[in-house]
PDB file of C-alpha atoms in Angstrom:
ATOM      1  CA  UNK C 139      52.575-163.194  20.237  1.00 62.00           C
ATOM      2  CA  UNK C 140      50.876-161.395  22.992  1.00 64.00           C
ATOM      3  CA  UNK C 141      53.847-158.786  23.050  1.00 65.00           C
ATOM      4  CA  UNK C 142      53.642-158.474  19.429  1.00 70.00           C
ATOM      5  CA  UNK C 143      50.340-157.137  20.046  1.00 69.00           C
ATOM      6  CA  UNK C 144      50.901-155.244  23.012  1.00 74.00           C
ATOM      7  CA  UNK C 145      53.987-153.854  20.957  1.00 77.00           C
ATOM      8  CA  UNK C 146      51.654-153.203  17.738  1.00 73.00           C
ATOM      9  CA  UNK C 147      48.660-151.757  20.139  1.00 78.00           C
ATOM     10  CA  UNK C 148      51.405-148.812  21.842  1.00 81.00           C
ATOM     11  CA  UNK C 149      52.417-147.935  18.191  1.00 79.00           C
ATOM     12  CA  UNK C 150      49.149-147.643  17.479  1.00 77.00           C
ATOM     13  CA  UNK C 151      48.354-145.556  20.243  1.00 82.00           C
ATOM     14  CA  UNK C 152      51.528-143.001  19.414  1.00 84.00           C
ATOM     15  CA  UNK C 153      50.210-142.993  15.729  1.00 84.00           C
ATOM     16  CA  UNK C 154      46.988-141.871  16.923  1.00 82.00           C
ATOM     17  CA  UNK C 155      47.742-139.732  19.580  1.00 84.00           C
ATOM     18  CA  UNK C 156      50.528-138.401  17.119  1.00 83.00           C
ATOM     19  CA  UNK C 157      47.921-137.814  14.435  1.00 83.00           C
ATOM     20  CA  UNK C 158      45.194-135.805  16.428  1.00 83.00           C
ATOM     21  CA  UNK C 159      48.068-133.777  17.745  1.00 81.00           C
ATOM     22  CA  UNK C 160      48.345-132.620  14.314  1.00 80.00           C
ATOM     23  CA  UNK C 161      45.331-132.025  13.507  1.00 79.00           C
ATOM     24  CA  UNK C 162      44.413-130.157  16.316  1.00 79.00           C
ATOM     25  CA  UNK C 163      47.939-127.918  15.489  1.00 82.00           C
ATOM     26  CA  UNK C 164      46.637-127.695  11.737  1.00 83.00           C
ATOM     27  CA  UNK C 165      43.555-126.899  12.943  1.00 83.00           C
ATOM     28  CA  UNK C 166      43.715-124.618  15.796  1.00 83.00           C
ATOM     29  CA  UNK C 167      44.444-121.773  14.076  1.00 86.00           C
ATOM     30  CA  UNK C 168      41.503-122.287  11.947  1.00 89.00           C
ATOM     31  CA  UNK C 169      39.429-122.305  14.665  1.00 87.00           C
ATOM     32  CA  UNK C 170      40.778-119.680  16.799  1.00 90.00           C
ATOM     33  CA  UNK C 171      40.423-117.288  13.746  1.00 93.00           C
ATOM     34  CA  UNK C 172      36.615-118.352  13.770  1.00 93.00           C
ATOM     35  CA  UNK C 173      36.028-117.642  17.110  1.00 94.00           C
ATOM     36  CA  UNK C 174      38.194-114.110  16.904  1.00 96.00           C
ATOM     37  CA  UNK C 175      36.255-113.373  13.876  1.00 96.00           C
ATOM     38  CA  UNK C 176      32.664-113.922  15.342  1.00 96.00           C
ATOM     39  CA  UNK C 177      33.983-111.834  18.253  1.00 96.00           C
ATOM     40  CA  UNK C 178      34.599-108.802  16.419  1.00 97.00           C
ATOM     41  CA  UNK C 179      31.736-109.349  14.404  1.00 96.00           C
ATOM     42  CA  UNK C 180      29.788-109.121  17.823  1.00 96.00           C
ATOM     43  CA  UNK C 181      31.741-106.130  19.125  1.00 97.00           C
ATOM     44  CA  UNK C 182      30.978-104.516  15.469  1.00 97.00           C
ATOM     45  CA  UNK C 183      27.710-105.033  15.702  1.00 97.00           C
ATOM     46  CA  UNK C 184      27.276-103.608  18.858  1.00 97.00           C
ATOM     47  CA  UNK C 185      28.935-100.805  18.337  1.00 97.00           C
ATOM     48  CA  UNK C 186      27.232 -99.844  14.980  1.00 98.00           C
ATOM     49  CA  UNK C 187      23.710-100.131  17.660  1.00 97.00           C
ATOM     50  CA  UNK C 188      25.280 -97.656  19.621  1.00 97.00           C
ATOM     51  CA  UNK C 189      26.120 -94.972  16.992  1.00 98.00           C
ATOM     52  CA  UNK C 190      22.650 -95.400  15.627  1.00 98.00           C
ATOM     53  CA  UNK C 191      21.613 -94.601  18.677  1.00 98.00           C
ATOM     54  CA  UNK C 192      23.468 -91.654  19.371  1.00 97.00           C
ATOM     55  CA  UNK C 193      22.863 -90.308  15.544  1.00 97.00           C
ATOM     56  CA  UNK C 194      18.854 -90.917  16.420  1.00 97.00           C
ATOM     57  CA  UNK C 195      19.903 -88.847  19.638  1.00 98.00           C
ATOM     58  CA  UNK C 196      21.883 -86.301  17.807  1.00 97.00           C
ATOM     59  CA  UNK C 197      19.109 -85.499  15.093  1.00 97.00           C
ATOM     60  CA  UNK C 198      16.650 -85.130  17.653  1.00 97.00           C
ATOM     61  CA  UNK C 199      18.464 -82.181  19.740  1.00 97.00           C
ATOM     62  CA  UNK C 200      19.545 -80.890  16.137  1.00 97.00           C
ATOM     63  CA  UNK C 201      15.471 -80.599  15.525  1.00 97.00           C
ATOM     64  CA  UNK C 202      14.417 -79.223  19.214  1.00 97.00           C
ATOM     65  CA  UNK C 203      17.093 -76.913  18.997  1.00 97.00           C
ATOM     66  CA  UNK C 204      15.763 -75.895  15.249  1.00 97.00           C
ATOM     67  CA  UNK C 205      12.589 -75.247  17.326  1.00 97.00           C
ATOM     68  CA  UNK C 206      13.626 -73.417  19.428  1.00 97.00           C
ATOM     69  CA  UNK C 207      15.401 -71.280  17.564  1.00 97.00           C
ATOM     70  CA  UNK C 208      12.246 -70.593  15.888  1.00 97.00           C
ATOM     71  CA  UNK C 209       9.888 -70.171  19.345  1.00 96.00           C
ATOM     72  CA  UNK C 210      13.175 -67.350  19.772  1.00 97.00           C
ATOM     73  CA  UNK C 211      12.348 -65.687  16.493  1.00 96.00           C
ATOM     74  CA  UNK C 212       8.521 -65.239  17.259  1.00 95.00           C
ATOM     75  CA  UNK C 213       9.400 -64.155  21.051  1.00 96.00           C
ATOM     76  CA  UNK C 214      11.845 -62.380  19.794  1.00 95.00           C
ATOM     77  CA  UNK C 215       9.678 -60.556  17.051  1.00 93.00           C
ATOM     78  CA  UNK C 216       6.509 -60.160  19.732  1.00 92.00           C
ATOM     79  CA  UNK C 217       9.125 -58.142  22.379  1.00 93.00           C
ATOM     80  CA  UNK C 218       9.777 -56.285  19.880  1.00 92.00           C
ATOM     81  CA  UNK C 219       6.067 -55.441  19.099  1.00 86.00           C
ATOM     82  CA  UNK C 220       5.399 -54.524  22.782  1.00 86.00           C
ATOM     83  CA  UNK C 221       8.706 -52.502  23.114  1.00 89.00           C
ATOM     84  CA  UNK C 222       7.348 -50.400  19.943  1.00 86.00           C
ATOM     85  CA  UNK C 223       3.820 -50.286  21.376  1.00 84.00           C
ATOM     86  CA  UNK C 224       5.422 -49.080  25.122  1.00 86.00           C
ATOM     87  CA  UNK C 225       7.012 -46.168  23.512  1.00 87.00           C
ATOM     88  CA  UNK C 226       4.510 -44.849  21.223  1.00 83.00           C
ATOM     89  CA  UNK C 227       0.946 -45.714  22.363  1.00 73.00           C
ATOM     90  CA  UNK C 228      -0.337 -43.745  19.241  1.00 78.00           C
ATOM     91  CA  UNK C 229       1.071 -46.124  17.033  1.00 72.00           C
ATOM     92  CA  UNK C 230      -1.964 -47.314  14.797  1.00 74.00           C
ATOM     93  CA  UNK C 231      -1.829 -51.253  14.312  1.00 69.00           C
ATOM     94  CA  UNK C 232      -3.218 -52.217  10.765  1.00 68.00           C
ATOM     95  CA  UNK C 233      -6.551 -54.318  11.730  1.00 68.00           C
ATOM     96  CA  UNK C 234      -7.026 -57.561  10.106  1.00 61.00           C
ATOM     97  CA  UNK C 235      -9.856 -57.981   7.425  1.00 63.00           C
ATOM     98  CA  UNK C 236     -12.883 -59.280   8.900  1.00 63.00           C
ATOM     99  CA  UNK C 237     -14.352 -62.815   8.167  1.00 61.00           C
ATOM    100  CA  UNK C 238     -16.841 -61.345   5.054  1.00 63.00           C
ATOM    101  CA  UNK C 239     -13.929 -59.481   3.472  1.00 58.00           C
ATOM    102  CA  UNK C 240     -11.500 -63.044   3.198  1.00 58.00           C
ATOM    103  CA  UNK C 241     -14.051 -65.030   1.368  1.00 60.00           C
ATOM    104  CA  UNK C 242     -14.021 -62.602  -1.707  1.00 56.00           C
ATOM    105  CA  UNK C 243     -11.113 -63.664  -3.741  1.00 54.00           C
ATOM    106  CA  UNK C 244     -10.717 -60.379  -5.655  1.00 53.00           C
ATOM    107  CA  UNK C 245      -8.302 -59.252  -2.534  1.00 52.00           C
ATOM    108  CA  UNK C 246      -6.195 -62.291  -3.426  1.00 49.00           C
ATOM    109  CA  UNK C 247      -3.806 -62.145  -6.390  1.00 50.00           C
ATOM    110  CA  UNK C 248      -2.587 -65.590  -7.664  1.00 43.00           C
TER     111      UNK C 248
END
């Protein structure tokens, strides 16, 4: 009787050992996909941080160098100016209207 149990017990044991084998091959690919998937998912994320930042970097430059383009222009303009004034010191400037003559409108047309 005792090796009928013994015998039953082993059987038992293969059957289970059997059966969480194949689970765990059912299974495993499952779970390996999960994992892979929550990789990439990390990866995608951190890489979509990264090009946000550089776009944020980008736009920046793209503005300072707008700026400066600008600050160019006025320099730019103002040598000009001087370079005019340097070669004919005669050259009459208009004067800008004083203080009393901009609050009358009439000189404004709208």
């Amino acid at each position: 009787m005792s090796g009928m149990i013994t015998s039953l017990k082993s059987k038992f044991r293969i059957i289970l050992i059997g059966s969480i084998f194949l689970v765990d091959i059912i299974f495993l690919p499952f779970i390996l996909k999960l994992i892979r998937d929550a990789h990439l998912e990390s990866i995608l994320d951190t890489l979509q941080e990264e090009v946000k930042k550089e776009l944020d970097y980008y736009n920046t430059l793209e503005n300072q160098l707008a700026q400066m383009r600008k600050i160019r222009h006025d320099f730019n303009n103002q040598l000009q100016t001087a370079y005019m004034l340097l070669e004919d010191p005669n050259l009459e400037i208009p004067s800008f209207p004083d203080h009393s003559e901009l609050s009358s409108t009439s000189h404004f047309f709208f």
